mmCIF file of C-alpha atoms and ligand atoms in Angstrom:
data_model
loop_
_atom_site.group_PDB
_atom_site.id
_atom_site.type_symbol
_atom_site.label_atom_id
_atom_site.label_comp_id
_atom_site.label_asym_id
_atom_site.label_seq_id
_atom_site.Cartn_x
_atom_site.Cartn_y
_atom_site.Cartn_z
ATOM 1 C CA UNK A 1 19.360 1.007 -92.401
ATOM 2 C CA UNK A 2 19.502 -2.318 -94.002
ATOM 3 C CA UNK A 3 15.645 -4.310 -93.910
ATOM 4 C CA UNK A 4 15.012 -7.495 -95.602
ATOM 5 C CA UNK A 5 11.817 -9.942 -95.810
ATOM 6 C CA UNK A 6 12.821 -12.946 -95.257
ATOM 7 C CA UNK A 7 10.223 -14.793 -97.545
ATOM 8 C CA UNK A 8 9.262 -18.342 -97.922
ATOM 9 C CA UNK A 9 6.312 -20.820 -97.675
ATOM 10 C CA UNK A 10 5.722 -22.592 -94.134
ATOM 11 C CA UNK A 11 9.042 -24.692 -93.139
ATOM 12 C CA UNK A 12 11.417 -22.931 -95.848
ATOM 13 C CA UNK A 13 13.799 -22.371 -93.026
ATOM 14 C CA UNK A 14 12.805 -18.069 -92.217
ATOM 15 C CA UNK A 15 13.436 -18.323 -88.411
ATOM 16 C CA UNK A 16 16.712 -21.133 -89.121
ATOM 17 C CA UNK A 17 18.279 -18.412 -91.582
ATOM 18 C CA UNK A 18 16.758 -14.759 -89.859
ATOM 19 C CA UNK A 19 18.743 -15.965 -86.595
ATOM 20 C CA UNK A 20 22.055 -15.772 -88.415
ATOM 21 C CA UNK A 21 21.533 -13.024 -90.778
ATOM 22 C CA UNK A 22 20.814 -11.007 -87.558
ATOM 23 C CA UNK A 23 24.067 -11.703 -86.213
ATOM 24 C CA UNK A 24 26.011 -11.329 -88.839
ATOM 25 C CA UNK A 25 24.778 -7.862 -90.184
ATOM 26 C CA UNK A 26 23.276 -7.158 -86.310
ATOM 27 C CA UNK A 27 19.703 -6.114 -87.107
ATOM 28 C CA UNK A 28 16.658 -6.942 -85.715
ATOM 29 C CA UNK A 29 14.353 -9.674 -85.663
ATOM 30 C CA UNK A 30 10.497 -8.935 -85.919
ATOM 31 C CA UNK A 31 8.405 -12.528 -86.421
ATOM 32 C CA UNK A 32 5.026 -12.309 -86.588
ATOM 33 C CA UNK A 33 4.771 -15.784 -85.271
ATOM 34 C CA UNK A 34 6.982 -15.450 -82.691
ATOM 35 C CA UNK A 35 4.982 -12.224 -81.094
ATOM 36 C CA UNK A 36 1.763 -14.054 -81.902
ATOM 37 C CA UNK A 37 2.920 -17.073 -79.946
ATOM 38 C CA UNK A 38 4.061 -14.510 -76.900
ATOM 39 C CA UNK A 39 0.942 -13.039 -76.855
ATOM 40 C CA UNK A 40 -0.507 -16.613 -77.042
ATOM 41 C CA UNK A 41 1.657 -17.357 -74.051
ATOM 42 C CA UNK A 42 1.044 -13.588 -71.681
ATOM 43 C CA UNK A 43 -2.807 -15.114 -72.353
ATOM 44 C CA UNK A 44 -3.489 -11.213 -73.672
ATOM 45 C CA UNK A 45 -6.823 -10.348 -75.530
ATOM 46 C CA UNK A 46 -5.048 -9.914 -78.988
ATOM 47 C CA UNK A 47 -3.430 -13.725 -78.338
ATOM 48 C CA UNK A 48 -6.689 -15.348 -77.515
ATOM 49 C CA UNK A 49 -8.028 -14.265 -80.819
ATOM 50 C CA UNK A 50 -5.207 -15.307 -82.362
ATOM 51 C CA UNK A 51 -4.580 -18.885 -81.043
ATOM 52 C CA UNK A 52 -7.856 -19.891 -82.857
ATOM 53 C CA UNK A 53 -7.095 -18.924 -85.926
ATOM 54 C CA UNK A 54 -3.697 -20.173 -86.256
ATOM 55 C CA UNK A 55 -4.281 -23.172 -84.333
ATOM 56 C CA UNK A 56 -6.309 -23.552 -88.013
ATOM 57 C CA UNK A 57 -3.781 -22.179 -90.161
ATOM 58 C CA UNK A 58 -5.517 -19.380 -91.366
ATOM 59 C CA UNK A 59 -4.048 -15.781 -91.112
ATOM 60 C CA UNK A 60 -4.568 -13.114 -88.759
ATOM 61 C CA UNK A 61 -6.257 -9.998 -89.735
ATOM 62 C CA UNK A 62 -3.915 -8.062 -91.624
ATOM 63 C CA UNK A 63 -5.226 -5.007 -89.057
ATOM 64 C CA UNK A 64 -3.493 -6.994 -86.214
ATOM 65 C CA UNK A 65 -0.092 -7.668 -87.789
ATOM 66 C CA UNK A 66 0.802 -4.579 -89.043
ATOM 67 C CA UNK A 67 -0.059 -2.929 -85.390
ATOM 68 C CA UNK A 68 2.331 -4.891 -84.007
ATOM 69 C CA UNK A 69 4.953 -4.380 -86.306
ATOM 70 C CA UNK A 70 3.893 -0.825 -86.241
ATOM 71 C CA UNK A 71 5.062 -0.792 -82.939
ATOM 72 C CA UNK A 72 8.135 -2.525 -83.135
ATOM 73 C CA UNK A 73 8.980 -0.183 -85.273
ATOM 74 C CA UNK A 74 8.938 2.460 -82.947
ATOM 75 C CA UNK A 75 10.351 0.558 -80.281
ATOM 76 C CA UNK A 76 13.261 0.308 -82.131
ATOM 77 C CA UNK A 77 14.228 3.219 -83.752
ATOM 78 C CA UNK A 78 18.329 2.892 -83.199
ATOM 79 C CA UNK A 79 18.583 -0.319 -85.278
ATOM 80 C CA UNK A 80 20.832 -1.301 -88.170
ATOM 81 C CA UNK A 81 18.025 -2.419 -89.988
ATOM 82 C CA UNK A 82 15.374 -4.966 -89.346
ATOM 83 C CA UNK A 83 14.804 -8.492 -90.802
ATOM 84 C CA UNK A 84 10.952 -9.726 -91.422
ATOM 85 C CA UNK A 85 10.124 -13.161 -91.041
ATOM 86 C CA UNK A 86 6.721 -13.727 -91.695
ATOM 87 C CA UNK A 87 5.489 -10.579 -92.416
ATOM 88 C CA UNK A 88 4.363 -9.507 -95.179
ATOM 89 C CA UNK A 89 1.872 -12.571 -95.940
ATOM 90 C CA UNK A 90 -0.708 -10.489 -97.755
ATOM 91 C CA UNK A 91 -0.212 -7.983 -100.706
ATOM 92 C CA UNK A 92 -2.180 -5.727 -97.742
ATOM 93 C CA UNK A 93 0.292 -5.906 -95.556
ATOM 94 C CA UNK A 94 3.226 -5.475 -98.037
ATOM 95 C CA UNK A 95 2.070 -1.998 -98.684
ATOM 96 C CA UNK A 96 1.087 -1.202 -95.208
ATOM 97 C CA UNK A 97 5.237 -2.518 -94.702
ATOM 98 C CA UNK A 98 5.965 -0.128 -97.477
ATOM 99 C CA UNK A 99 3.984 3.085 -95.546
ATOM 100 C CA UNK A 100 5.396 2.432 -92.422
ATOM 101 C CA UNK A 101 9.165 2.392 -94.205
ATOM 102 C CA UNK A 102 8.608 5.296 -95.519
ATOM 103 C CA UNK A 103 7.026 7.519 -93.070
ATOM 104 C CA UNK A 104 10.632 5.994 -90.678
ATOM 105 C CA UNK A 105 12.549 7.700 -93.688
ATOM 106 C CA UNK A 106 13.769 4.349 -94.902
ATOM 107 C CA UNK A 107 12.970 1.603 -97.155
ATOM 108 C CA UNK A 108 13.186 -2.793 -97.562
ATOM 109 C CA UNK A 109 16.290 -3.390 -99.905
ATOM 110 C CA UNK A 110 15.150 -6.771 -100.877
ATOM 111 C CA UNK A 111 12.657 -9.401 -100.464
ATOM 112 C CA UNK A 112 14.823 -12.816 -99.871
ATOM 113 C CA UNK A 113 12.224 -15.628 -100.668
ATOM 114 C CA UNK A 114 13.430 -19.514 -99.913
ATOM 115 C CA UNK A 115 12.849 -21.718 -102.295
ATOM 116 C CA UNK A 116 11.371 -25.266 -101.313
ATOM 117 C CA UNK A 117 8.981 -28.057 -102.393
ATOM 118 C CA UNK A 118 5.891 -29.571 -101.006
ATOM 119 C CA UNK A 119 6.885 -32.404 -99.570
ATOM 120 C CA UNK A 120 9.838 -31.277 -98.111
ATOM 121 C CA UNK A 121 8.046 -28.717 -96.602
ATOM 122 C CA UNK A 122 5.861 -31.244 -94.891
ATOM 123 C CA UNK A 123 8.687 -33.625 -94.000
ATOM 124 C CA UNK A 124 10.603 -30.840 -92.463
ATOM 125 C CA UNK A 125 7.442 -29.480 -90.327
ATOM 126 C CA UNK A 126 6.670 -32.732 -89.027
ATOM 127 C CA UNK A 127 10.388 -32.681 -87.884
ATOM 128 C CA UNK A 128 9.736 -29.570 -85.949
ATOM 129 C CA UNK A 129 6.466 -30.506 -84.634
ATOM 130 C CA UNK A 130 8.803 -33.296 -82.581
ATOM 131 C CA UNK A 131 11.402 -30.838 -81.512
ATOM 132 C CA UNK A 132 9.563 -27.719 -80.944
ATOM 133 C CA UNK A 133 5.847 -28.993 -79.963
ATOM 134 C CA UNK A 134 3.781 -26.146 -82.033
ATOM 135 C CA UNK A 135 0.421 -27.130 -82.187
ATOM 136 C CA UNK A 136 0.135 -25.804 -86.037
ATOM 137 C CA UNK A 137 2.441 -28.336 -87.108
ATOM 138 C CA UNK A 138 1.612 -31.678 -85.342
ATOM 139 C CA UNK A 139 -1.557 -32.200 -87.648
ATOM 140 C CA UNK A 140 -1.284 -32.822 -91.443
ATOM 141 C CA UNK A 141 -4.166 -31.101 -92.182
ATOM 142 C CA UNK A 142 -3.561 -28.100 -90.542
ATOM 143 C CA UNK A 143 0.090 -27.898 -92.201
ATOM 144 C CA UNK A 144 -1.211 -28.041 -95.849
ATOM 145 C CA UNK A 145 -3.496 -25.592 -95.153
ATOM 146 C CA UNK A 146 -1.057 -23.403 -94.439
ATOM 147 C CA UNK A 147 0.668 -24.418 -97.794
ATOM 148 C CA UNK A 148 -2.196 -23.562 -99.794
ATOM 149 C CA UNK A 149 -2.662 -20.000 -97.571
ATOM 150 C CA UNK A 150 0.496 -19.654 -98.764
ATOM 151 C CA UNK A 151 -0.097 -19.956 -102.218
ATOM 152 C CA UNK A 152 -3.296 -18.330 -102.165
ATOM 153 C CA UNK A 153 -2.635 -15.558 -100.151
ATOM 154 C CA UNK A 154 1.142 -14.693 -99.373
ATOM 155 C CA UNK A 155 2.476 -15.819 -103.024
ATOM 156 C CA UNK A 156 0.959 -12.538 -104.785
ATOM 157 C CA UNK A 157 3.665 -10.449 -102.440
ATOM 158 C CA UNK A 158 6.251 -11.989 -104.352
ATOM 159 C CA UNK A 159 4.915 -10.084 -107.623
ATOM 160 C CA UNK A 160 4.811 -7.100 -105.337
ATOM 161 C CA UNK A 161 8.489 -6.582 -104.850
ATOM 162 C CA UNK A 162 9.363 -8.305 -108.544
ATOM 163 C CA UNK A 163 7.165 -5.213 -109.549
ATOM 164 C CA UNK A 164 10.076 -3.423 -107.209
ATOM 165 C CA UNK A 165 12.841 -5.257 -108.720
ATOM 166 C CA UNK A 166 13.275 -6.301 -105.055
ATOM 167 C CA UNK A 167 12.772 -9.946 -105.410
ATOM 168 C CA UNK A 168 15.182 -12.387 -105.181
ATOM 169 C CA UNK A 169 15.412 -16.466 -105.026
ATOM 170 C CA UNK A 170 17.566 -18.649 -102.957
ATOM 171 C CA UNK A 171 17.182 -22.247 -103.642
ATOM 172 C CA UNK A 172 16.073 -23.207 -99.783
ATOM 173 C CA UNK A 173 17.541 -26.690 -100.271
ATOM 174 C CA UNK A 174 20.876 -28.184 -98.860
ATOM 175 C CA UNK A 175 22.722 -27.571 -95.769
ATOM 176 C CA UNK A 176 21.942 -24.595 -93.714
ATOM 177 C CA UNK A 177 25.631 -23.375 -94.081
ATOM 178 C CA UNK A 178 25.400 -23.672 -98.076
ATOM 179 C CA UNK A 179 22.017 -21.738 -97.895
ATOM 180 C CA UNK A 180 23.155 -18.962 -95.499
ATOM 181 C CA UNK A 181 26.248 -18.242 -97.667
ATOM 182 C CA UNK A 182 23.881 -17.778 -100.673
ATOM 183 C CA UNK A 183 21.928 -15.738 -98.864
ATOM 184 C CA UNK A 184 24.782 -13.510 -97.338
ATOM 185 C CA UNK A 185 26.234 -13.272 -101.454
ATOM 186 C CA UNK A 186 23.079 -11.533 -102.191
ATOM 187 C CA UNK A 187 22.876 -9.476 -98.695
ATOM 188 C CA UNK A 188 26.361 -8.023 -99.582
ATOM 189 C CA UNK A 189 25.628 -6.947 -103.146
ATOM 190 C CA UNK A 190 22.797 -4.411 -101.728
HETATM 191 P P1 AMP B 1 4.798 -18.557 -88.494
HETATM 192 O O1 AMP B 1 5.482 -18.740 -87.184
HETATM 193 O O2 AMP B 1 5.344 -17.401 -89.296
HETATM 194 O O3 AMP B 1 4.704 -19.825 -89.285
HETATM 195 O O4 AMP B 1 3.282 -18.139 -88.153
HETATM 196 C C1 AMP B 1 2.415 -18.999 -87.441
HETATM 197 C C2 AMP B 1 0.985 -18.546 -87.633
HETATM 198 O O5 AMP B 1 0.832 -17.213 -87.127
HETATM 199 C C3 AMP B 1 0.502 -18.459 -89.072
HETATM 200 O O6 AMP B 1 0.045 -19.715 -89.554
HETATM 201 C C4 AMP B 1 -0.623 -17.446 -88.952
HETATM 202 O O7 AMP B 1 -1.774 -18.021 -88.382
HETATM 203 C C5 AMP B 1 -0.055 -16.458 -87.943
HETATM 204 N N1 AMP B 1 0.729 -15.386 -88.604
HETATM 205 C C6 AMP B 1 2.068 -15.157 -88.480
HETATM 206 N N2 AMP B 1 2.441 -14.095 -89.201
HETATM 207 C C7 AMP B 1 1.319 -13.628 -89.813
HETATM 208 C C8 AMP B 1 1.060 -12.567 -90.724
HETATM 209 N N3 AMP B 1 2.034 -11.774 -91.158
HETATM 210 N N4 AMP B 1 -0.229 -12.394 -91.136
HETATM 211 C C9 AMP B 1 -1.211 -13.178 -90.698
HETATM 212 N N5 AMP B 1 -1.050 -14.216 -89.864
HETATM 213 C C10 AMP B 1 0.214 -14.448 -89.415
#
């Protein structure tokens, strides 16, 4: 099986550059956000507790994320290999990831973290607040608050995997073609 993090502050471009790594090398997406925002959507229990908190830009309790991915997991058990976008965002969660990769008998080959700057992290979110209408990213102050939860929380899993040798950068600027051939240079060395 071939899993990679996907890695990357708020606007790097995760979901832009998970949706063709996963057709090119045919493995499966698992977004945090994304399910969060279905179970927003199905109105369940788990989403109403969520919408709150990310409609702040805080995280989710590290308890909820890693029992969905959890059961992704085991949804999924014929896969190629999965890709995680937004997940792990807490040293907490990177070793629950690790746990649950090893009791499947398998393991992440490399953390792939985008590398981008401040304000064009905020131009580009403001972009997508236009063209995809998510609450989280139509207010200012709700978008560098998730910068700094970033950097206060989700940074520390980048020492993680260095501490793995897993880490690698990809400078998250220029065109997404230039980007996605940088990242697919690395994906084939693994
Ligand atoms: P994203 O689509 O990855 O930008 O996530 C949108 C929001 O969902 C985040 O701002 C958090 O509130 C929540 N979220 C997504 N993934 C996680 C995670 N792994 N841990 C905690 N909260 C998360």
């Amino acid at each position: 099986m071939l899993n990679l993090v996907l890695f990357g502050p708020p606007g790097a471009g995760k979901g832009t550059q998970a949706a063709k790594l996963l057709k090119k090398y045919q493995l499966t997406h698992l977004s945090t956000g994304d399910l969060l925002r279905s179970e927003i959507a199905a109105k369940t229990k788990l989403g109403l507790e969520a919408k709150e908190i990310m409609s702040r830009g805080e995280l989710v309790s590290d308890e909820i994320v890693i029992g969905m991915i959890r059961s992704k997991l085991a949804s999924n058990k014929d896969t190629k290999g999965f890709i995680f976008d937004g997940f792990p965002r807490t040293r907490e969660q990177a070793e629950a990831l690790d746990k649950l990769m090893n009791e499947n008998h398998t393991s992440i080959a490399a953390l792939l973290s985008l590398e981008v700057e401040k304000q064009e992290l905020i131009n580009r979110l403001q972009k997508r607040a236009e063209i995809e209408n998510r609450p989280d990213d139509k207010d200012l102050a709700i978008v560098e608050n998730r910068i700094n939860v970033y950097h206060e929380k989700t940074a520390p899993v980048m020492d993680y995997y260095k501490a793995q040798n897993k880490y690698i950068a990809i400078d998250g600027i220029g065109s997404i073609d230039k980007i996605f051939e940088n990242l697919c240079t690395e994906v084939d060395k693994l």
